[in-house]
Amino acid sequence: VVTGYVGVVYEKLADGLLLRHGADVVLAGSRHDAERFRAVYHGVGASADSVVECALPFLGGDRYAPAPPGEVQSRPYTVVFAAQPSVPDTRAARTYLLKRAVRHARLHPEREVLIKLRSKPGEHTTHIEELPYQKLAAKLPDPLPDNCRLVYGHMGEVLDRTDLLVTVSSTAALESLHRAIPTAVLTDLGVRETLGNHHFLGSGCLASWDQLDAGHRPEPDPRWTARQGVA
């Protein structure tokens, strides 16, 4: 019996691990997680021999290669906001994030701003989205600017054309970091366990929309990324 996780483990750590104890193999997606998993098992006097460090299954893709200095990129500089189905979970917070992405597009008309959605309306997914951004966008007083649009599809394909990935705490941030794409974990709503962005403390990626509007490009801490099994 093999069990494990396929993303960021930021809540219910003890609950999830103790329910998994007894499996032959408990996969940990990074050195950081492997150490935490073993600590939980040792803490209750259980064997941690089943914990095996591996790589997260969705990491891959080509490394980010921006245009060399002095050369013009063949496509517009692309900012991608990776939305999440339940983070944040209030209409006000989700509308705020949507408006900030739109504002960024208006401040930078030379850029393309993509709002990457998890699923199309009515599509069945594991996580139910109570307040989809499609509906929130339809209720904005003004239509989205020409350089801002909603996109669907495989995250890896979207990252192929991404110059800056922005999210609250999506695992897309790990995919992006693995490919050396500049990555921003938003702090506009605070750094809180319920948002999951506390997982990125020390990463060097925490930033606000104000900073991104002003041109900031976060630089990840290589020690942090190494412990997370990316890059």
mmCIF file with all atom_site columns, C-alpha atoms in Angstrom:
data_model
loop_
_atom_site.group_PDB
_atom_site.id
_atom_site.type_symbol
_atom_site.label_atom_id
_atom_site.label_alt_id
_atom_site.label_comp_id
_atom_site.label_asym_id
_atom_site.label_entity_id
_atom_site.label_seq_id
_atom_site.pdbx_PDB_ins_code
_atom_site.Cartn_x
_atom_site.Cartn_y
_atom_site.Cartn_z
_atom_site.occupancy
_atom_site.B_iso_or_equiv
_atom_site.pdbx_formal_charge
_atom_site.auth_seq_id
_atom_site.auth_comp_id
_atom_site.auth_asym_id
_atom_site.auth_atom_id
_atom_site.pdbx_PDB_model_num
ATOM 1   C CA . VAL A 1 1   ? 0.000   0.000  0.000   1.00 0.00 ? 1   VAL A CA 1
ATOM 2   C CA . VAL A 1 2   ? 1.443   3.350  -1.103  1.00 0.00 ? 2   VAL A CA 1
ATOM 3   C CA . THR A 1 3   ? 0.054   6.696  0.011   1.00 0.00 ? 3   THR A CA 1
ATOM 4   C CA . GLY A 1 4   ? 1.171   10.303 0.141   1.00 0.00 ? 4   GLY A CA 1
ATOM 5   C CA . TYR A 1 5   ? 0.419   13.857 -0.924  1.00 0.00 ? 5   TYR A CA 1
ATOM 6   C CA . VAL A 1 6   ? 0.440   15.627 -4.276  1.00 0.00 ? 6   VAL A CA 1
ATOM 7   C CA . GLY A 1 7   ? 0.854   19.234 -3.175  1.00 0.00 ? 7   GLY A CA 1
ATOM 8   C CA . VAL A 1 8   ? 1.624   21.609 -0.348  1.00 0.00 ? 8   VAL A CA 1
ATOM 9   C CA . VAL A 1 9   ? 0.936   20.082 3.091   1.00 0.00 ? 9   VAL A CA 1
ATOM 10  C CA . TYR A 1 10  ? -0.002  23.072 5.209   1.00 0.00 ? 10  TYR A CA 1
ATOM 11  C CA . GLU A 1 11  ? -2.919  21.885 7.358   1.00 0.00 ? 11  GLU A CA 1
ATOM 12  C CA . LYS A 1 12  ? -4.125  18.780 9.211   1.00 0.00 ? 12  LYS A CA 1
ATOM 13  C CA . LEU A 1 13  ? -0.575  17.441 9.224   1.00 0.00 ? 13  LEU A CA 1
ATOM 14  C CA . ALA A 1 14  ? -1.013  15.103 12.203  1.00 0.00 ? 14  ALA A CA 1
ATOM 15  C CA . ASP A 1 15  ? -4.521  14.022 11.137  1.00 0.00 ? 15  ASP A CA 1
ATOM 16  C CA . GLY A 1 16  ? -3.427  13.103 7.634   1.00 0.00 ? 16  GLY A CA 1
ATOM 17  C CA . LEU A 1 17  ? -0.260  11.310 8.668   1.00 0.00 ? 17  LEU A CA 1
ATOM 18  C CA . LEU A 1 18  ? -1.787  9.263  11.461  1.00 0.00 ? 18  LEU A CA 1
ATOM 19  C CA . LEU A 1 19  ? -4.576  8.136  9.132   1.00 0.00 ? 19  LEU A CA 1
ATOM 20  C CA . ARG A 1 20  ? -1.868  7.060  6.669   1.00 0.00 ? 20  ARG A CA 1
ATOM 21  C CA . HIS A 1 21  ? 0.197   5.163  9.236   1.00 0.00 ? 21  HIS A CA 1
ATOM 22  C CA . GLY A 1 22  ? 0.219   1.466  8.506   1.00 0.00 ? 22  GLY A CA 1
ATOM 23  C CA . ALA A 1 23  ? 0.794   1.927  4.792   1.00 0.00 ? 23  ALA A CA 1
ATOM 24  C CA . ASP A 1 24  ? 3.960   0.331  3.441   1.00 0.00 ? 24  ASP A CA 1
ATOM 25  C CA . VAL A 1 25  ? 5.135   3.598  1.863   1.00 0.00 ? 25  VAL A CA 1
ATOM 26  C CA . VAL A 1 26  ? 4.191   7.175  2.796   1.00 0.00 ? 26  VAL A CA 1
ATOM 27  C CA . LEU A 1 27  ? 5.537   9.482  0.092   1.00 0.00 ? 27  LEU A CA 1
ATOM 28  C CA . ALA A 1 28  ? 6.867   12.909 1.045   1.00 0.00 ? 28  ALA A CA 1
ATOM 29  C CA . GLY A 1 29  ? 7.289   15.395 -1.786  1.00 0.00 ? 29  GLY A CA 1
ATOM 30  C CA . SER A 1 30  ? 10.368  17.126 -0.360  1.00 0.00 ? 30  SER A CA 1
ATOM 31  C CA . ARG A 1 31  ? 13.093  16.938 2.265   1.00 0.00 ? 31  ARG A CA 1
ATOM 32  C CA . HIS A 1 32  ? 11.092  19.462 4.302   1.00 0.00 ? 32  HIS A CA 1
ATOM 33  C CA . ASP A 1 33  ? 8.006   17.246 4.311   1.00 0.00 ? 33  ASP A CA 1
ATOM 34  C CA . ALA A 1 34  ? 9.974   14.050 4.961   1.00 0.00 ? 34  ALA A CA 1
ATOM 35  C CA . GLU A 1 35  ? 11.477  15.564 8.113   1.00 0.00 ? 35  GLU A CA 1
ATOM 36  C CA . ARG A 1 36  ? 8.077   16.784 9.324   1.00 0.00 ? 36  ARG A CA 1
ATOM 37  C CA . PHE A 1 37  ? 6.407   13.452 8.618   1.00 0.00 ? 37  PHE A CA 1
ATOM 38  C CA . ARG A 1 38  ? 9.059   11.508 10.542  1.00 0.00 ? 38  ARG A CA 1
ATOM 39  C CA . ALA A 1 39  ? 8.800   13.953 13.445  1.00 0.00 ? 39  ALA A CA 1
ATOM 40  C CA . VAL A 1 40  ? 5.052   13.345 13.719  1.00 0.00 ? 40  VAL A CA 1
ATOM 41  C CA . TYR A 1 41  ? 5.450   9.571  13.746  1.00 0.00 ? 41  TYR A CA 1
ATOM 42  C CA . HIS A 1 42  ? 8.324   9.663  16.219  1.00 0.00 ? 42  HIS A CA 1
ATOM 43  C CA . GLY A 1 43  ? 6.282   12.060 18.361  1.00 0.00 ? 43  GLY A CA 1
ATOM 44  C CA . VAL A 1 44  ? 3.570   9.467  18.918  1.00 0.00 ? 44  VAL A CA 1
ATOM 45  C CA . GLY A 1 45  ? 6.032   6.606  19.338  1.00 0.00 ? 45  GLY A CA 1
ATOM 46  C CA . ALA A 1 46  ? 5.337   5.102  15.917  1.00 0.00 ? 46  ALA A CA 1
ATOM 47  C CA . SER A 1 47  ? 7.757   3.865  13.304  1.00 0.00 ? 47  SER A CA 1
ATOM 48  C CA . ALA A 1 48  ? 8.707   6.324  10.574  1.00 0.00 ? 48  ALA A CA 1
ATOM 49  C CA . ASP A 1 49  ? 10.387  3.711  8.370   1.00 0.00 ? 49  ASP A CA 1
ATOM 50  C CA . SER A 1 50  ? 7.584   4.024  5.796   1.00 0.00 ? 50  SER A CA 1
ATOM 51  C CA . VAL A 1 51  ? 8.357   7.690  4.988   1.00 0.00 ? 51  VAL A CA 1
ATOM 52  C CA . VAL A 1 52  ? 10.108  7.993  1.625   1.00 0.00 ? 52  VAL A CA 1
ATOM 53  C CA . GLU A 1 53  ? 11.297  11.279 0.108   1.00 0.00 ? 53  GLU A CA 1
ATOM 54  C CA . CYS A 1 54  ? 10.377  11.686 -3.545  1.00 0.00 ? 54  CYS A CA 1
ATOM 55  C CA . ALA A 1 55  ? 9.586   14.479 -6.012  1.00 0.00 ? 55  ALA A CA 1
ATOM 56  C CA . LEU A 1 56  ? 6.196   16.102 -6.442  1.00 0.00 ? 56  LEU A CA 1
ATOM 57  C CA . PRO A 1 57  ? 4.561   14.358 -9.422  1.00 0.00 ? 57  PRO A CA 1
ATOM 58  C CA . PHE A 1 58  ? 3.612   17.509 -11.340 1.00 0.00 ? 58  PHE A CA 1
ATOM 59  C CA . LEU A 1 59  ? 7.064   19.142 -11.498 1.00 0.00 ? 59  LEU A CA 1
ATOM 60  C CA . GLY A 1 60  ? 8.552   19.377 -14.953 1.00 0.00 ? 60  GLY A CA 1
ATOM 61  C CA . GLY A 1 61  ? 8.653   21.492 -18.079 1.00 0.00 ? 61  GLY A CA 1
ATOM 62  C CA . ASP A 1 62  ? 11.326  23.611 -19.694 1.00 0.00 ? 62  ASP A CA 1
ATOM 63  C CA . ARG A 1 63  ? 13.362  26.074 -17.667 1.00 0.00 ? 63  ARG A CA 1
ATOM 64  C CA . TYR A 1 64  ? 12.355  29.717 -18.043 1.00 0.00 ? 64  TYR A CA 1
ATOM 65  C CA . ALA A 1 65  ? 14.446  31.479 -20.685 1.00 0.00 ? 65  ALA A CA 1
ATOM 66  C CA . PRO A 1 66  ? 13.720  35.222 -20.991 1.00 0.00 ? 66  PRO A CA 1
ATOM 67  C CA . ALA A 1 67  ? 15.003  37.194 -23.962 1.00 0.00 ? 67  ALA A CA 1
ATOM 68  C CA . PRO A 1 68  ? 18.708  38.123 -23.601 1.00 0.00 ? 68  PRO A CA 1
ATOM 69  C CA . PRO A 1 69  ? 19.475  41.709 -22.530 1.00 0.00 ? 69  PRO A CA 1
ATOM 70  C CA . GLY A 1 70  ? 19.053  44.100 -25.438 1.00 0.00 ? 70  GLY A CA 1
ATOM 71  C CA . GLU A 1 71  ? 16.749  41.781 -27.377 1.00 0.00 ? 71  GLU A CA 1
ATOM 72  C CA . VAL A 1 72  ? 12.988  42.178 -27.680 1.00 0.00 ? 72  VAL A CA 1
ATOM 73  C CA . GLN A 1 73  ? 10.900  39.208 -26.567 1.00 0.00 ? 73  GLN A CA 1
ATOM 74  C CA . SER A 1 74  ? 8.823   37.708 -29.373 1.00 0.00 ? 74  SER A CA 1
ATOM 75  C CA . ARG A 1 75  ? 5.651   37.727 -27.251 1.00 0.00 ? 75  ARG A CA 1
ATOM 76  C CA . PRO A 1 76  ? 4.233   40.148 -24.667 1.00 0.00 ? 76  PRO A CA 1
ATOM 77  C CA . TYR A 1 77  ? 5.540   39.959 -21.095 1.00 0.00 ? 77  TYR A CA 1
ATOM 78  C CA . THR A 1 78  ? 2.950   37.683 -19.493 1.00 0.00 ? 78  THR A CA 1
ATOM 79  C CA . VAL A 1 79  ? 1.717   37.795 -15.900 1.00 0.00 ? 79  VAL A CA 1
ATOM 80  C CA . VAL A 1 80  ? -0.379  34.822 -14.772 1.00 0.00 ? 80  VAL A CA 1
ATOM 81  C CA . PHE A 1 81  ? -2.597  34.899 -11.692 1.00 0.00 ? 81  PHE A CA 1
ATOM 82  C CA . ALA A 1 82  ? -3.178  31.284 -10.616 1.00 0.00 ? 82  ALA A CA 1
ATOM 83  C CA . ALA A 1 83  ? -6.608  31.197 -8.998  1.00 0.00 ? 83  ALA A CA 1
ATOM 84  C CA . GLN A 1 84  ? -7.638  28.673 -6.353  1.00 0.00 ? 84  GLN A CA 1
ATOM 85  C CA . PRO A 1 85  ? -11.134 27.245 -5.779  1.00 0.00 ? 85  PRO A CA 1
ATOM 86  C CA . SER A 1 86  ? -11.388 28.035 -2.062  1.00 0.00 ? 86  SER A CA 1
ATOM 87  C CA . VAL A 1 87  ? -8.466  30.337 -1.184  1.00 0.00 ? 87  VAL A CA 1
ATOM 88  C CA . PRO A 1 88  ? -9.534  32.946 -0.340  1.00 0.00 ? 88  PRO A CA 1
ATOM 89  C CA . ASP A 1 89  ? -13.085 31.881 0.399   1.00 0.00 ? 89  ASP A CA 1
ATOM 90  C CA . THR A 1 90  ? -15.021 35.167 0.625   1.00 0.00 ? 90  THR A CA 1
ATOM 91  C CA . ARG A 1 91  ? -16.599 37.130 -2.206  1.00 0.00 ? 91  ARG A CA 1
ATOM 92  C CA . ALA A 1 92  ? -14.950 40.363 -1.063  1.00 0.00 ? 92  ALA A CA 1
ATOM 93  C CA . ALA A 1 93  ? -11.439 38.875 -1.015  1.00 0.00 ? 93  ALA A CA 1
ATOM 94  C CA . ARG A 1 94  ? -11.818 37.104 -4.358  1.00 0.00 ? 94  ARG A CA 1
ATOM 95  C CA . THR A 1 95  ? -13.268 40.211 -5.987  1.00 0.00 ? 95  THR A CA 1
ATOM 96  C CA . TYR A 1 96  ? -10.358 42.222 -4.592  1.00 0.00 ? 96  TYR A CA 1
ATOM 97  C CA . LEU A 1 97  ? -7.773  39.870 -6.119  1.00 0.00 ? 97  LEU A CA 1
ATOM 98  C CA . LEU A 1 98  ? -9.588  39.929 -9.452  1.00 0.00 ? 98  LEU A CA 1
ATOM 99  C CA . LYS A 1 99  ? -9.706  43.741 -9.455  1.00 0.00 ? 99  LYS A CA 1
ATOM 100 C CA . ARG A 1 100 ? -5.985  43.927 -8.647  1.00 0.00 ? 100 ARG A CA 1
ATOM 101 C CA . ALA A 1 101 ? -5.144  41.658 -11.594 1.00 0.00 ? 101 ALA A CA 1
ATOM 102 C CA . VAL A 1 102 ? -7.275  43.865 -13.834 1.00 0.00 ? 102 VAL A CA 1
ATOM 103 C CA . ARG A 1 103 ? -5.628  46.988 -12.411 1.00 0.00 ? 103 ARG A CA 1
ATOM 104 C CA . HIS A 1 104 ? -2.199  45.532 -13.140 1.00 0.00 ? 104 HIS A CA 1
ATOM 105 C CA . ALA A 1 105 ? -3.260  44.997 -16.754 1.00 0.00 ? 105 ALA A CA 1
ATOM 106 C CA . ARG A 1 106 ? -4.439  48.598 -17.054 1.00 0.00 ? 106 ARG A CA 1
ATOM 107 C CA . LEU A 1 107 ? -1.241  49.936 -15.464 1.00 0.00 ? 107 LEU A CA 1
ATOM 108 C CA . HIS A 1 108 ? 0.853   47.865 -17.883 1.00 0.00 ? 108 HIS A CA 1
ATOM 109 C CA . PRO A 1 109 ? -0.916  47.851 -21.263 1.00 0.00 ? 109 PRO A CA 1
ATOM 110 C CA . GLU A 1 110 ? 2.212   46.369 -22.867 1.00 0.00 ? 110 GLU A CA 1
ATOM 111 C CA . ARG A 1 111 ? 1.813   43.236 -20.723 1.00 0.00 ? 111 ARG A CA 1
ATOM 112 C CA . GLU A 1 112 ? -0.628  40.367 -21.002 1.00 0.00 ? 112 GLU A CA 1
ATOM 113 C CA . VAL A 1 113 ? -2.382  39.381 -17.776 1.00 0.00 ? 113 VAL A CA 1
ATOM 114 C CA . LEU A 1 114 ? -3.921  35.907 -17.695 1.00 0.00 ? 114 LEU A CA 1
ATOM 115 C CA . ILE A 1 115 ? -6.248  34.764 -14.931 1.00 0.00 ? 115 ILE A CA 1
ATOM 116 C CA . LYS A 1 116 ? -5.696  31.000 -14.883 1.00 0.00 ? 116 LYS A CA 1
ATOM 117 C CA . LEU A 1 117 ? -8.820  29.216 -13.671 1.00 0.00 ? 117 LEU A CA 1
ATOM 118 C CA . ARG A 1 118 ? -9.021  25.688 -12.332 1.00 0.00 ? 118 ARG A CA 1
ATOM 119 C CA . SER A 1 119 ? -12.093 24.602 -14.286 1.00 0.00 ? 119 SER A CA 1
ATOM 120 C CA . LYS A 1 120 ? -14.789 25.696 -16.683 1.00 0.00 ? 120 LYS A CA 1
ATOM 121 C CA . PRO A 1 121 ? -18.323 26.347 -15.365 1.00 0.00 ? 121 PRO A CA 1
ATOM 122 C CA . GLY A 1 122 ? -20.053 23.055 -14.598 1.00 0.00 ? 122 GLY A CA 1
ATOM 123 C CA . GLU A 1 123 ? -16.862 20.992 -14.904 1.00 0.00 ? 123 GLU A CA 1
ATOM 124 C CA . HIS A 1 124 ? -16.469 18.412 -12.136 1.00 0.00 ? 124 HIS A CA 1
ATOM 125 C CA . THR A 1 125 ? -13.395 18.877 -9.952  1.00 0.00 ? 125 THR A CA 1
ATOM 126 C CA . THR A 1 126 ? -12.183 17.587 -6.592  1.00 0.00 ? 126 THR A CA 1
ATOM 127 C CA . HIS A 1 127 ? -12.464 21.030 -4.991  1.00 0.00 ? 127 HIS A CA 1
ATOM 128 C CA . ILE A 1 128 ? -15.868 22.681 -5.371  1.00 0.00 ? 128 ILE A CA 1
ATOM 129 C CA . GLU A 1 129 ? -15.595 26.362 -6.254  1.00 0.00 ? 129 GLU A CA 1
ATOM 130 C CA . GLU A 1 130 ? -18.400 28.319 -4.612  1.00 0.00 ? 130 GLU A CA 1
ATOM 131 C CA . LEU A 1 131 ? -17.400 31.710 -6.040  1.00 0.00 ? 131 LEU A CA 1
ATOM 132 C CA . PRO A 1 132 ? -15.843 31.168 -9.475  1.00 0.00 ? 132 PRO A CA 1
ATOM 133 C CA . TYR A 1 133 ? -13.891 34.074 -10.919 1.00 0.00 ? 133 TYR A CA 1
ATOM 134 C CA . GLN A 1 134 ? -15.855 33.787 -14.174 1.00 0.00 ? 134 GLN A CA 1
ATOM 135 C CA . LYS A 1 135 ? -18.996 34.950 -12.371 1.00 0.00 ? 135 LYS A CA 1
ATOM 136 C CA . LEU A 1 136 ? -17.149 37.622 -10.415 1.00 0.00 ? 136 LEU A CA 1
ATOM 137 C CA . ALA A 1 137 ? -15.627 38.974 -13.645 1.00 0.00 ? 137 ALA A CA 1
ATOM 138 C CA . ALA A 1 138 ? -19.063 39.158 -15.249 1.00 0.00 ? 138 ALA A CA 1
ATOM 139 C CA . LYS A 1 139 ? -20.266 41.406 -12.417 1.00 0.00 ? 139 LYS A CA 1
ATOM 140 C CA . LEU A 1 140 ? -17.450 43.944 -12.657 1.00 0.00 ? 140 LEU A CA 1
ATOM 141 C CA . PRO A 1 141 ? -18.699 47.426 -13.653 1.00 0.00 ? 141 PRO A CA 1
ATOM 142 C CA . ASP A 1 142 ? -16.369 47.477 -16.683 1.00 0.00 ? 142 ASP A CA 1
ATOM 143 C CA . PRO A 1 143 ? -15.348 44.670 -19.052 1.00 0.00 ? 143 PRO A CA 1
ATOM 144 C CA . LEU A 1 144 ? -11.864 43.213 -18.786 1.00 0.00 ? 144 LEU A CA 1
ATOM 145 C CA . PRO A 1 145 ? -9.260  45.211 -20.729 1.00 0.00 ? 145 PRO A CA 1
ATOM 146 C CA . ASP A 1 146 ? -8.020  43.729 -23.999 1.00 0.00 ? 146 ASP A CA 1
ATOM 147 C CA . ASN A 1 147 ? -4.763  42.586 -22.383 1.00 0.00 ? 147 ASN A CA 1
ATOM 148 C CA . CYS A 1 148 ? -6.496  40.719 -19.535 1.00 0.00 ? 148 CYS A CA 1
ATOM 149 C CA . ARG A 1 149 ? -8.403  37.499 -20.003 1.00 0.00 ? 149 ARG A CA 1
ATOM 150 C CA . LEU A 1 150 ? -9.534  34.283 -18.354 1.00 0.00 ? 150 LEU A CA 1
ATOM 151 C CA . VAL A 1 151 ? -7.760  31.100 -19.446 1.00 0.00 ? 151 VAL A CA 1
ATOM 152 C CA . TYR A 1 152 ? -8.213  27.387 -18.783 1.00 0.00 ? 152 TYR A CA 1
ATOM 153 C CA . GLY A 1 153 ? -6.216  24.278 -19.552 1.00 0.00 ? 153 GLY A CA 1
ATOM 154 C CA . HIS A 1 154 ? -3.091  22.565 -18.279 1.00 0.00 ? 154 HIS A CA 1
ATOM 155 C CA . MET A 1 155 ? -0.971  24.674 -15.955 1.00 0.00 ? 155 MET A CA 1
ATOM 156 C CA . GLY A 1 156 ? 2.258   23.431 -17.531 1.00 0.00 ? 156 GLY A CA 1
ATOM 157 C CA . GLU A 1 157 ? 1.186   24.785 -20.923 1.00 0.00 ? 157 GLU A CA 1
ATOM 158 C CA . VAL A 1 158 ? 0.274   28.161 -19.423 1.00 0.00 ? 158 VAL A CA 1
ATOM 159 C CA . LEU A 1 159 ? 3.646   28.306 -17.658 1.00 0.00 ? 159 LEU A CA 1
ATOM 160 C CA . ASP A 1 160 ? 5.349   27.826 -21.034 1.00 0.00 ? 160 ASP A CA 1
ATOM 161 C CA . ARG A 1 161 ? 4.468   31.477 -21.780 1.00 0.00 ? 161 ARG A CA 1
ATOM 162 C CA . THR A 1 162 ? 4.664   32.923 -18.259 1.00 0.00 ? 162 THR A CA 1
ATOM 163 C CA . ASP A 1 163 ? 7.132   35.621 -17.192 1.00 0.00 ? 163 ASP A CA 1
ATOM 164 C CA . LEU A 1 164 ? 5.660   36.203 -13.703 1.00 0.00 ? 164 LEU A CA 1
ATOM 165 C CA . LEU A 1 165 ? 3.440   33.792 -11.761 1.00 0.00 ? 165 LEU A CA 1
ATOM 166 C CA . VAL A 1 166 ? 1.219   35.337 -9.076  1.00 0.00 ? 166 VAL A CA 1
ATOM 167 C CA . THR A 1 167 ? -0.863  33.363 -6.577  1.00 0.00 ? 167 THR A CA 1
ATOM 168 C CA . VAL A 1 168 ? -1.997  33.234 -2.970  1.00 0.00 ? 168 VAL A CA 1
ATOM 169 C CA . SER A 1 169 ? -0.744  29.711 -2.253  1.00 0.00 ? 169 SER A CA 1
ATOM 170 C CA . SER A 1 170 ? -1.404  27.495 -5.270  1.00 0.00 ? 170 SER A CA 1
ATOM 171 C CA . THR A 1 171 ? 0.905   24.561 -5.958  1.00 0.00 ? 171 THR A CA 1
ATOM 172 C CA . ALA A 1 172 ? 1.405   26.326 -9.295  1.00 0.00 ? 172 ALA A CA 1
ATOM 173 C CA . ALA A 1 173 ? 3.987   28.382 -7.385  1.00 0.00 ? 173 ALA A CA 1
ATOM 174 C CA . LEU A 1 174 ? 6.090   25.230 -6.908  1.00 0.00 ? 174 LEU A CA 1
ATOM 175 C CA . GLU A 1 175 ? 5.781   24.368 -10.601 1.00 0.00 ? 175 GLU A CA 1
ATOM 176 C CA . SER A 1 176 ? 6.809   27.904 -11.478 1.00 0.00 ? 176 SER A CA 1
ATOM 177 C CA . LEU A 1 177 ? 9.773   27.935 -9.088  1.00 0.00 ? 177 LEU A CA 1
ATOM 178 C CA . HIS A 1 178 ? 10.909  24.561 -10.394 1.00 0.00 ? 178 HIS A CA 1
ATOM 179 C CA . ARG A 1 179 ? 11.128  26.116 -13.861 1.00 0.00 ? 179 ARG A CA 1
ATOM 180 C CA . ALA A 1 180 ? 12.918  29.261 -12.548 1.00 0.00 ? 180 ALA A CA 1
ATOM 181 C CA . ILE A 1 181 ? 9.977   31.506 -13.469 1.00 0.00 ? 181 ILE A CA 1
ATOM 182 C CA . PRO A 1 182 ? 9.728   34.627 -11.247 1.00 0.00 ? 182 PRO A CA 1
ATOM 183 C CA . THR A 1 183 ? 7.038   33.785 -8.683  1.00 0.00 ? 183 THR A CA 1
ATOM 184 C CA . ALA A 1 184 ? 5.063   36.000 -6.298  1.00 0.00 ? 184 ALA A CA 1
ATOM 185 C CA . VAL A 1 185 ? 3.059   34.709 -3.319  1.00 0.00 ? 185 VAL A CA 1
ATOM 186 C CA . LEU A 1 186 ? 0.572   37.431 -2.432  1.00 0.00 ? 186 LEU A CA 1
ATOM 187 C CA . THR A 1 187 ? 0.508   39.079 0.989   1.00 0.00 ? 187 THR A CA 1
ATOM 188 C CA . ASP A 1 188 ? -2.384  41.490 0.308   1.00 0.00 ? 188 ASP A CA 1
ATOM 189 C CA . LEU A 1 189 ? -4.746  39.443 2.490   1.00 0.00 ? 189 LEU A CA 1
ATOM 190 C CA . GLY A 1 190 ? -2.116  38.830 5.165   1.00 0.00 ? 190 GLY A CA 1
ATOM 191 C CA . VAL A 1 191 ? 0.084   35.809 5.776   1.00 0.00 ? 191 VAL A CA 1
ATOM 192 C CA . ARG A 1 192 ? -2.214  33.283 7.418   1.00 0.00 ? 192 ARG A CA 1
ATOM 193 C CA . GLU A 1 193 ? -2.548  29.546 7.895   1.00 0.00 ? 193 GLU A CA 1
ATOM 194 C CA . THR A 1 194 ? -6.059  29.625 6.423   1.00 0.00 ? 194 THR A CA 1
ATOM 195 C CA . LEU A 1 195 ? -4.649  31.062 3.204   1.00 0.00 ? 195 LEU A CA 1
ATOM 196 C CA . GLY A 1 196 ? -1.770  28.610 3.047   1.00 0.00 ? 196 GLY A CA 1
ATOM 197 C CA . ASN A 1 197 ? 0.743   31.312 2.113   1.00 0.00 ? 197 ASN A CA 1
ATOM 198 C CA . HIS A 1 198 ? 2.512   30.831 5.458   1.00 0.00 ? 198 HIS A CA 1
ATOM 199 C CA . HIS A 1 199 ? 4.030   27.764 3.774   1.00 0.00 ? 199 HIS A CA 1
ATOM 200 C CA . PHE A 1 200 ? 6.170   30.186 1.735   1.00 0.00 ? 200 PHE A CA 1
ATOM 201 C CA . LEU A 1 201 ? 7.716   32.014 4.695   1.00 0.00 ? 201 LEU A CA 1
ATOM 202 C CA . GLY A 1 202 ? 11.427  32.350 4.021   1.00 0.00 ? 202 GLY A CA 1
ATOM 203 C CA . SER A 1 203 ? 11.017  31.621 0.312   1.00 0.00 ? 203 SER A CA 1
ATOM 204 C CA . GLY A 1 204 ? 11.763  35.163 -0.808  1.00 0.00 ? 204 GLY A CA 1
ATOM 205 C CA . CYS A 1 205 ? 8.567   35.089 -2.880  1.00 0.00 ? 205 CYS A CA 1
ATOM 206 C CA . LEU A 1 206 ? 6.177   36.972 -0.597  1.00 0.00 ? 206 LEU A CA 1
ATOM 207 C CA . ALA A 1 207 ? 5.019   40.183 -2.284  1.00 0.00 ? 207 ALA A CA 1
ATOM 208 C CA . SER A 1 208 ? 2.029   42.485 -2.642  1.00 0.00 ? 208 SER A CA 1
ATOM 209 C CA . TRP A 1 209 ? 0.190   43.635 -5.753  1.00 0.00 ? 209 TRP A CA 1
ATOM 210 C CA . ASP A 1 210 ? 1.500   47.159 -5.023  1.00 0.00 ? 210 ASP A CA 1
ATOM 211 C CA . GLN A 1 211 ? 5.063   45.868 -5.294  1.00 0.00 ? 211 GLN A CA 1
ATOM 212 C CA . LEU A 1 212 ? 4.293   43.949 -8.489  1.00 0.00 ? 212 LEU A CA 1
ATOM 213 C CA . ASP A 1 213 ? 2.597   46.990 -10.006 1.00 0.00 ? 213 ASP A CA 1
ATOM 214 C CA . ALA A 1 214 ? 5.833   48.909 -9.339  1.00 0.00 ? 214 ALA A CA 1
ATOM 215 C CA . GLY A 1 215 ? 7.900   46.308 -11.201 1.00 0.00 ? 215 GLY A CA 1
ATOM 216 C CA . HIS A 1 216 ? 9.134   44.063 -8.379  1.00 0.00 ? 216 HIS A CA 1
ATOM 217 C CA . ARG A 1 217 ? 10.309  40.563 -9.384  1.00 0.00 ? 217 ARG A CA 1
ATOM 218 C CA . PRO A 1 218 ? 10.773  38.260 -6.370  1.00 0.00 ? 218 PRO A CA 1
ATOM 219 C CA . GLU A 1 219 ? 14.028  36.333 -6.060  1.00 0.00 ? 219 GLU A CA 1
ATOM 220 C CA . PRO A 1 220 ? 13.593  32.914 -4.409  1.00 0.00 ? 220 PRO A CA 1
ATOM 221 C CA . ASP A 1 221 ? 15.942  31.772 -1.656  1.00 0.00 ? 221 ASP A CA 1
ATOM 222 C CA . PRO A 1 222 ? 17.845  28.755 -3.060  1.00 0.00 ? 222 PRO A CA 1
ATOM 223 C CA . ARG A 1 223 ? 18.056  27.141 0.393   1.00 0.00 ? 223 ARG A CA 1
ATOM 224 C CA . TRP A 1 224 ? 14.274  27.240 0.690   1.00 0.00 ? 224 TRP A CA 1
ATOM 225 C CA . THR A 1 225 ? 13.663  25.858 -2.785  1.00 0.00 ? 225 THR A CA 1
ATOM 226 C CA . ALA A 1 226 ? 16.151  23.042 -2.195  1.00 0.00 ? 226 ALA A CA 1
ATOM 227 C CA . ARG A 1 227 ? 14.325  21.950 0.962   1.00 0.00 ? 227 ARG A CA 1
ATOM 228 C CA . GLN A 1 228 ? 11.034  22.057 -0.944  1.00 0.00 ? 228 GLN A CA 1
ATOM 229 C CA . GLY A 1 229 ? 12.387  19.814 -3.684  1.00 0.00 ? 229 GLY A CA 1
ATOM 230 C CA . VAL A 1 230 ? 12.049  22.367 -6.478  1.00 0.00 ? 230 VAL A CA 1
ATOM 231 C CA . ALA A 1 231 ? 14.521  24.104 -8.817  1.00 0.00 ? 231 ALA A CA 1
#
